[in-house]
Coordinates of C-alpha atoms in Angstrom, one line a residue:
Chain A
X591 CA 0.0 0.0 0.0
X592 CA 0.9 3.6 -0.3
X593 CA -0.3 6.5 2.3
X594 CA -1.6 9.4 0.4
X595 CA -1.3 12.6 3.2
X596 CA -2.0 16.2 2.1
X597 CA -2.8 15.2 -0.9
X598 CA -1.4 18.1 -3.6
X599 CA -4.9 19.0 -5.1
X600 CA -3.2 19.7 -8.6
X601 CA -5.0 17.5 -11.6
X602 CA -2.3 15.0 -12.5
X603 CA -2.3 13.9 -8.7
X604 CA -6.2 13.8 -8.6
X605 CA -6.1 11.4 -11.2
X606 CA -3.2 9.6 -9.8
X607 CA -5.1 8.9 -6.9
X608 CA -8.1 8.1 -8.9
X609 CA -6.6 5.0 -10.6
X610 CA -4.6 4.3 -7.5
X611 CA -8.2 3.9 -5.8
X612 CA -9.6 2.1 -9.0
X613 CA -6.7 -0.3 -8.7
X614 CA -7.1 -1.3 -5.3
X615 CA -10.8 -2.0 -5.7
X616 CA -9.6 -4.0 -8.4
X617 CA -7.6 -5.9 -6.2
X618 CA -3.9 -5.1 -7.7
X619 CA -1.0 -7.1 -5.9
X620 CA 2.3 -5.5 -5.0
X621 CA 0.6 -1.8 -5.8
X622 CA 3.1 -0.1 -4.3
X623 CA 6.2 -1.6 -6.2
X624 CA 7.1 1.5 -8.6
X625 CA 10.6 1.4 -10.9
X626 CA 12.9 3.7 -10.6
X627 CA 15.4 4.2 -13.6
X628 CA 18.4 6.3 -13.6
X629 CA 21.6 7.1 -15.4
X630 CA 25.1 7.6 -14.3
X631 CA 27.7 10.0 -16.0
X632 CA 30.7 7.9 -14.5
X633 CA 29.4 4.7 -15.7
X634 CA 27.6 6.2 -18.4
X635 CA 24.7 3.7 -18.3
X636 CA 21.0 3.3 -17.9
X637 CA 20.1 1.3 -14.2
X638 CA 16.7 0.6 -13.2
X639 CA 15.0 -1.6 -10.3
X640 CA 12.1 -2.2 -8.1
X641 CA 11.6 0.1 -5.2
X642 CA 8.4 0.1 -2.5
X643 CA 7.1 3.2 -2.7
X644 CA 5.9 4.2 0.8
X645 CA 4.2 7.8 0.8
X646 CA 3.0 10.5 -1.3
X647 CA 3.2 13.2 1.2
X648 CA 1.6 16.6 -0.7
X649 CA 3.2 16.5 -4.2
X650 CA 6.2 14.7 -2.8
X651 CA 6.8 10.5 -3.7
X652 CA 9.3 8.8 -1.0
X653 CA 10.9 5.9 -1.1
X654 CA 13.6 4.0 1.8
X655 CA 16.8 2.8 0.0
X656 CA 20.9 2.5 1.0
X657 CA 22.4 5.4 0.6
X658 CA 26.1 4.1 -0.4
X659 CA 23.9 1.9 -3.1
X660 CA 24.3 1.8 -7.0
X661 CA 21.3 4.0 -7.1
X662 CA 22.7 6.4 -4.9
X663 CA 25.9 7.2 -6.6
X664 CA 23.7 7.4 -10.0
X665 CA 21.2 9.9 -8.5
X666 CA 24.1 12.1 -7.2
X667 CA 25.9 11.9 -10.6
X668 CA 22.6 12.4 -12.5
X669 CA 19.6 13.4 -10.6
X670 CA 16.9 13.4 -12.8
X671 CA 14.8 10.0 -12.9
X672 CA 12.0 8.2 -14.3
X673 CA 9.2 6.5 -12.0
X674 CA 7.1 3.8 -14.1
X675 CA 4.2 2.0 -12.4
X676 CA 2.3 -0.8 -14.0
X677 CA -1.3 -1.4 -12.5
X678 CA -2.5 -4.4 -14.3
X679 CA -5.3 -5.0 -13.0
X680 CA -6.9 -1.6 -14.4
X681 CA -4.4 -2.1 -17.4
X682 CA -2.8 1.0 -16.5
X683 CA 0.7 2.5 -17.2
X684 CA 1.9 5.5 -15.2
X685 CA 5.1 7.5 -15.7
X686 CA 7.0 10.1 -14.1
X687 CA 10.0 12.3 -14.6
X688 CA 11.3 14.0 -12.0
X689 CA 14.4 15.6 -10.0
X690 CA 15.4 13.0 -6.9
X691 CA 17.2 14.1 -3.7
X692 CA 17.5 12.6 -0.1
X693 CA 14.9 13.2 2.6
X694 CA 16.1 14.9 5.4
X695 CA 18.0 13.3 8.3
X696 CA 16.0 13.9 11.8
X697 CA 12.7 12.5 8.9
X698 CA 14.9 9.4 8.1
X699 CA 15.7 9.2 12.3
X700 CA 12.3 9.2 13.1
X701 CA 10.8 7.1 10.6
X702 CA 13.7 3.7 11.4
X703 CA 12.5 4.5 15.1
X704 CA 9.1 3.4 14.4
X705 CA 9.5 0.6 11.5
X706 CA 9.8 -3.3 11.8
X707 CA 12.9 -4.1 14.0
X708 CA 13.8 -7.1 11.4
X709 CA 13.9 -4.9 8.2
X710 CA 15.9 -2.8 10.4
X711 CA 18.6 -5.2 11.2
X712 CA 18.9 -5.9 7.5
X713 CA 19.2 -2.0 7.0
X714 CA 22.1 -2.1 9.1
X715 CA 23.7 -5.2 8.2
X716 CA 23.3 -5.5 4.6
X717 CA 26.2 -3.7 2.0
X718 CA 23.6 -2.9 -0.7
X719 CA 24.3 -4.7 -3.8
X720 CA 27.7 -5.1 -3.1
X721 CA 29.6 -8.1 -3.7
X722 CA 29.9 -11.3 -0.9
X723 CA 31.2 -14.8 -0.2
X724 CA 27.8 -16.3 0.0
X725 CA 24.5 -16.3 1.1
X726 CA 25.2 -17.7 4.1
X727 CA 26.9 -14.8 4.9
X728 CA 24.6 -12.2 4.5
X729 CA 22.4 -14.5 6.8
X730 CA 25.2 -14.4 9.5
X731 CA 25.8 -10.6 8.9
X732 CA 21.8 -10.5 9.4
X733 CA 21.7 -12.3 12.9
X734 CA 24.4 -10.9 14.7
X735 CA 22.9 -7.2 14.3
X736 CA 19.6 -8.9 15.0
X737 CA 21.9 -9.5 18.6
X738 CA 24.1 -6.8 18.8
X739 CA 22.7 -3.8 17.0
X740 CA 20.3 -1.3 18.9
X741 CA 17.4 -1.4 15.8
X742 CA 15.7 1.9 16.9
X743 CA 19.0 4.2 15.9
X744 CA 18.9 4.9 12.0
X745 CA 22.5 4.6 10.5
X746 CA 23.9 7.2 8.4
X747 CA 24.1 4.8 5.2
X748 CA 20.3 4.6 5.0
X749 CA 17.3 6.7 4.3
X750 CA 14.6 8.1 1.9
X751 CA 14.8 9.4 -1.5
X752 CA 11.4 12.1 -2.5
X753 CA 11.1 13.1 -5.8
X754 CA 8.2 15.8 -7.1
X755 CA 7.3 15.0 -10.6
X756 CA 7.4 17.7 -13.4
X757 CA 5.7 15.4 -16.0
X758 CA 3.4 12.7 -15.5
X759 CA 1.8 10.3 -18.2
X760 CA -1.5 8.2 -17.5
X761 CA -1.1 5.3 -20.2
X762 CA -4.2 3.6 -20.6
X763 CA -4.7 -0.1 -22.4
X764 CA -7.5 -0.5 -24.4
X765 CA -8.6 -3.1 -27.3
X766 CA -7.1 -3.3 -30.6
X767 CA -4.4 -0.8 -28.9
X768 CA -6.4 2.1 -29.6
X769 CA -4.3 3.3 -25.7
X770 CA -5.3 6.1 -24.3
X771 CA -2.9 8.7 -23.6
X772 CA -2.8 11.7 -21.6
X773 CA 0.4 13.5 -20.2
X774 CA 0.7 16.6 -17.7
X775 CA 4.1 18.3 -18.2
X776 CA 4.6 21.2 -15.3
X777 CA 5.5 24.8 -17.8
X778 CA 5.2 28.0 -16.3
X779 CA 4.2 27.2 -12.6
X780 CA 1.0 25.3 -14.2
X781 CA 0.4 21.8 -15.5
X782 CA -0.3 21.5 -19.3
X783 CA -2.5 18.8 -20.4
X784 CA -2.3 16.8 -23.9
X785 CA -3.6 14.2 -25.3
X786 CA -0.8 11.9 -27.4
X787 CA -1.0 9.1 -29.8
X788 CA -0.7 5.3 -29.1
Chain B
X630 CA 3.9 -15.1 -23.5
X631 CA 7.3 -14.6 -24.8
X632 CA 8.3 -17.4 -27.4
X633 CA 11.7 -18.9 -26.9
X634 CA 13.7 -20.4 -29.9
X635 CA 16.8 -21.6 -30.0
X636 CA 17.8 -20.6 -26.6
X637 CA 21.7 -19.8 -26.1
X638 CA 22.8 -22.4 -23.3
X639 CA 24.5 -20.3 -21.4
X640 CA 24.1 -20.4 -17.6
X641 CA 21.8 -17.1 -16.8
X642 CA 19.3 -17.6 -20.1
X643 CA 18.7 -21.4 -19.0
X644 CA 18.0 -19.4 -15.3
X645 CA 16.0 -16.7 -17.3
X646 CA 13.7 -20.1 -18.7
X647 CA 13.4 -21.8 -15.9
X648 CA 11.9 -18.6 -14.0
X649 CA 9.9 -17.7 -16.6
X650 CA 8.3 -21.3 -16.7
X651 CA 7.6 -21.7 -13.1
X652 CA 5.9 -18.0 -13.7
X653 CA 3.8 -19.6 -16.6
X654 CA 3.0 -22.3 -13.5
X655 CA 2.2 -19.8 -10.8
X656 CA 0.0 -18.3 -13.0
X657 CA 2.1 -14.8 -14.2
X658 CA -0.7 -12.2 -16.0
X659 CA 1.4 -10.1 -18.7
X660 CA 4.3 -11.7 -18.5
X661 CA 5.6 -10.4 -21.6
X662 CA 5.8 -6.9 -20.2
X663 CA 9.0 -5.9 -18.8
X664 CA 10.2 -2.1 -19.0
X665 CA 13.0 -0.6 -21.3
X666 CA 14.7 2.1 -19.7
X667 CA 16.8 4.7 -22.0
X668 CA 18.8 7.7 -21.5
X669 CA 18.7 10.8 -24.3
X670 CA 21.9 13.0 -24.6
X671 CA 19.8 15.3 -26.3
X672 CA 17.4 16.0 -23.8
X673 CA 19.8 15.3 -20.6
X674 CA 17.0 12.7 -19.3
X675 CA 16.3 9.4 -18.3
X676 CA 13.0 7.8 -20.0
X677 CA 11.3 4.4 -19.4
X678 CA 8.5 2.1 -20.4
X679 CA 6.9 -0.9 -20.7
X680 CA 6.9 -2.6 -24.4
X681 CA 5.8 -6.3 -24.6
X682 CA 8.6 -8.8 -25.4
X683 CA 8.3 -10.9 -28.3
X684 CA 11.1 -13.1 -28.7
X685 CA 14.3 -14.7 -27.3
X686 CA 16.3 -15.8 -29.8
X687 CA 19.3 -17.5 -29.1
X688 CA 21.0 -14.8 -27.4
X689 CA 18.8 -11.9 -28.7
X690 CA 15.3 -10.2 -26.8
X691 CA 13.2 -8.5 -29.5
X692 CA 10.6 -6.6 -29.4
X693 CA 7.9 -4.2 -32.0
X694 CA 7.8 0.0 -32.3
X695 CA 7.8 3.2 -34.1
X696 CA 11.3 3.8 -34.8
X697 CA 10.0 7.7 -34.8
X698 CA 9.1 7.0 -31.3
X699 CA 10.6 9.2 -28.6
X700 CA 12.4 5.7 -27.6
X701 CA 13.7 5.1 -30.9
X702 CA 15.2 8.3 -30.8
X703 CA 16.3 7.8 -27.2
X704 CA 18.9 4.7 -28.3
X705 CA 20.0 6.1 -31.3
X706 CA 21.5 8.9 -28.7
X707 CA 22.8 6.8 -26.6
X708 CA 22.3 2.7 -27.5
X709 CA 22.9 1.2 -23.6
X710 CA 19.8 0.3 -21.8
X711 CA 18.4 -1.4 -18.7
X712 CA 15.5 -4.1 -19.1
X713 CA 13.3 -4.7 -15.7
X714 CA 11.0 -7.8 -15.5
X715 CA 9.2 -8.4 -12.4
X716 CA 7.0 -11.2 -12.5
X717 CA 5.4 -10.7 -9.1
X718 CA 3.7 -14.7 -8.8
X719 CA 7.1 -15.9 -8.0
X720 CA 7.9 -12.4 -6.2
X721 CA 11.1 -12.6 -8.8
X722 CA 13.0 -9.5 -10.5
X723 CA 15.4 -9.7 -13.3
X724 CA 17.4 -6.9 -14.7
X725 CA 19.3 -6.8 -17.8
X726 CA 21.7 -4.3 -19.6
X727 CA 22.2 -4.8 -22.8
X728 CA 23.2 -2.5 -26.0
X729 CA 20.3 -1.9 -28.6
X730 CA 19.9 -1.4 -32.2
X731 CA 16.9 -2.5 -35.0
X732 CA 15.9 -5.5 -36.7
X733 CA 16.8 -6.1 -40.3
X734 CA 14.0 -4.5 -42.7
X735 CA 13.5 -7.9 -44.0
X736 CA 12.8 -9.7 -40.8
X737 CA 10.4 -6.7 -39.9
X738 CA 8.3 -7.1 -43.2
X739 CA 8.1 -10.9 -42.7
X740 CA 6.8 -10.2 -39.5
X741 CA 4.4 -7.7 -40.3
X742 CA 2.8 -9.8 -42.8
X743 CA 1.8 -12.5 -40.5
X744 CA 1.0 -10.0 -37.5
X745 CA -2.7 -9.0 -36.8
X746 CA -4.2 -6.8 -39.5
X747 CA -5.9 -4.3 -37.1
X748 CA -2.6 -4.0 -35.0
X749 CA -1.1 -3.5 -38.1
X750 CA -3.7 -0.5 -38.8
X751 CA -2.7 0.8 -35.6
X752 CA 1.1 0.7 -36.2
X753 CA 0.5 2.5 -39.8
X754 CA -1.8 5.2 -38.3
X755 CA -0.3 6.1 -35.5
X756 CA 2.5 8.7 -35.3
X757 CA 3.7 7.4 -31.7
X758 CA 4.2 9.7 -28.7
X759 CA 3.3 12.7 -30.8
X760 CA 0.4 14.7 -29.6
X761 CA -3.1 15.0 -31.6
X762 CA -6.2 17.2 -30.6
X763 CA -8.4 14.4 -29.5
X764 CA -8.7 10.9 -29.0
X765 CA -11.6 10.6 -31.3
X766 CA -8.5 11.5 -34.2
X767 CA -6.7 9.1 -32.8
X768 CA -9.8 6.7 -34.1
X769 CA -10.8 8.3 -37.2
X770 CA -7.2 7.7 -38.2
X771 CA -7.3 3.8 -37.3
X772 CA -10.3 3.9 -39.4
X773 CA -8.9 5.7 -42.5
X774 CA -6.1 3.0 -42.4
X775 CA -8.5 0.0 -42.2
X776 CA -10.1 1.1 -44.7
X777 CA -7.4 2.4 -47.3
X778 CA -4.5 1.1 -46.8
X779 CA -2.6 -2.2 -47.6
X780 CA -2.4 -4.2 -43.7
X781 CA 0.4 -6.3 -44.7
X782 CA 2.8 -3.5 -46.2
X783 CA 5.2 -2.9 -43.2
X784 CA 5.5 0.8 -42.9
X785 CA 9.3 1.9 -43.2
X786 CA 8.4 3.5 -39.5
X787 CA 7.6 0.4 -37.5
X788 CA 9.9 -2.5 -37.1
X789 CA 11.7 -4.3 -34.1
X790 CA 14.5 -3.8 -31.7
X791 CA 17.1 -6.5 -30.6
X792 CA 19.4 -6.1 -28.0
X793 CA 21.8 -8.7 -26.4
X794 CA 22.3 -8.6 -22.5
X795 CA 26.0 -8.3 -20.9
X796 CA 24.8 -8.2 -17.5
X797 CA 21.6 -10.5 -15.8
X798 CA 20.9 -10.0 -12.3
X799 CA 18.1 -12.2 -10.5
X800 CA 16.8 -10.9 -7.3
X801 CA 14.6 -13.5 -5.5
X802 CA 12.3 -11.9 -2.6
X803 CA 12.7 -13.4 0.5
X804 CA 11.1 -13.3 4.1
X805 CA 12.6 -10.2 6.2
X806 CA 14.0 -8.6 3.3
X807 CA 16.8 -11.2 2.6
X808 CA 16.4 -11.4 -0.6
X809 CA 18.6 -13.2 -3.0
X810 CA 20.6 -11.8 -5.9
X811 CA 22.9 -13.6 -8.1
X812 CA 24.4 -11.6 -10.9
X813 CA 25.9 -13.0 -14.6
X814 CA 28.6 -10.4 -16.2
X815 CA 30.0 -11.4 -19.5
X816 CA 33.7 -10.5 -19.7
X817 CA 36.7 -11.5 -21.4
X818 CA 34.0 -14.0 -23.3
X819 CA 32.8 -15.8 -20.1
X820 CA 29.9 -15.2 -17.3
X821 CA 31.3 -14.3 -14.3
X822 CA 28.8 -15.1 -11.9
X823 CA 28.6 -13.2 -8.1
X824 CA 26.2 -13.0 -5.1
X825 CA 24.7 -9.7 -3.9
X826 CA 23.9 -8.5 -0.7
X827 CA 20.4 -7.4 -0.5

């Protein structure tokens, strides 16, 4: 699930909620699961991956992640994203493009204080998509901050990511691919609105 | 579905089949989609969506487009992308990087000719990503070309995209966030296989 608070009452969120609303009713699994691509100028490739998508907090979308990750070095090389979410159950396609930065530290403090102890210990514990020996390890690593760690205190390596979107595109499947299109890009403090072809 | 032929034998394709097949047993709706993510030197930004796989041949993923498409346009600026399945009935993600380029024009008109004749319509009439005044043009136009033109004549705008991966990663969701990730990087000819912590 994702917590809607504050809700920005600007159009392209409106309608963000609306399917988010039709897709829940429509039973959707794993609705909060939303891409995140990005590019790195030291690498100079394309990454993209999974992420839970926890709040949409006003016009803000924040998501938890390691902050000495792959995805963290690309954001700071290249901070502009893209945020695709696939609600199939409605048949729905939804994309974003937005500019990504790090949530502030006493929010990232106070939201580990209050979270499941057990993702916490992994939090702590776990190198984020670097290299190891085995499996076995990152079990081991796992249990002995399970023992040893205090699992309320937020390490510095971890925290959110928010993002506000300047262009969002509601892709909608319909038969014979006749898809409906319809994109909000923000130009001049407002959102424009167009219609584009499938 | 995503038809198979040929199948390279190398280690993380045979891994690719076998996850793909116990998603076709658990059950997997659209699990042709998986996302293409793109980067544009041109317009500084990182762009993604979801296009329905075709093929794996041998070594090759192909899939169908406009090649006027904002996509198109996207890896002829830079021809590096990221691929993201996630086939959420066996909670699995896969993510590929591969380069990109086309299809030969003969292997598009082959296919063409044997592909449905109303998604053919829709392939001819539609000028892809562009915007249009309503979607009731977006109709009439369908109609003009189901009416007029020849369905099996493979427009020199539409046609495939191959690309070849150089790097598979397969994260396998686990209880308390211990997920599994094995990653496959070809180098100096072989697949160098490591484990990631999650």
């Amino acid at each position: 699930m994702i917590t809607f608070k504050n809700l920005c009452p600007d159009e392209p969120y409106l309608v963000l909620k609306q399917r988010y609303d039709n897709s829940i009713e429509a039973g959707q699994e794993n609705i909060e699961a939303i891409s995140i691509s990005s590019f790195s100028n030291v690498t100079n490739e394309v990454n993209s991956r999974y992420v839970n998508l926890k709040f949409v907090d006003k016009n803000e979308f924040i998501f938890f992640s390691n902050y000495n990750s792959p995805k963290a070095k690309e954001f700071e090389s290249h901070n502009q994203i893209t945020a695709l979410i696939f609600w199939n159950s409605i048949n729905c396609q939804i994309r974003l493009k937005a500019i990504i930065k790090k949530t502030p530290k006493i929010f990232n403090k106070k939201y580990f204080k209050q979270r499941d102890k057990k993702k916490n210990a992994l939090a702590i514990s776990s190198n984020q998509s670097f290299e190891i020996e085995s499996y076995e390890n990152v079990k081991s690593n796992y249990n002995k901050s399970i023992n040893n760690d205090d699992l309320t205190d937020c390490p510095d390596h971890w925290g959110g990511f928010s993002f506000i979107p300047y262009y969002f595109e509601f892709w909608q499947g319909s038969e014979l691919r006749l898809n409906k299109r319809e994109k909000y890009e923000f130009q001049k403090n407002e959102w424009k609105k167009s219609i584009l072809q499938p």
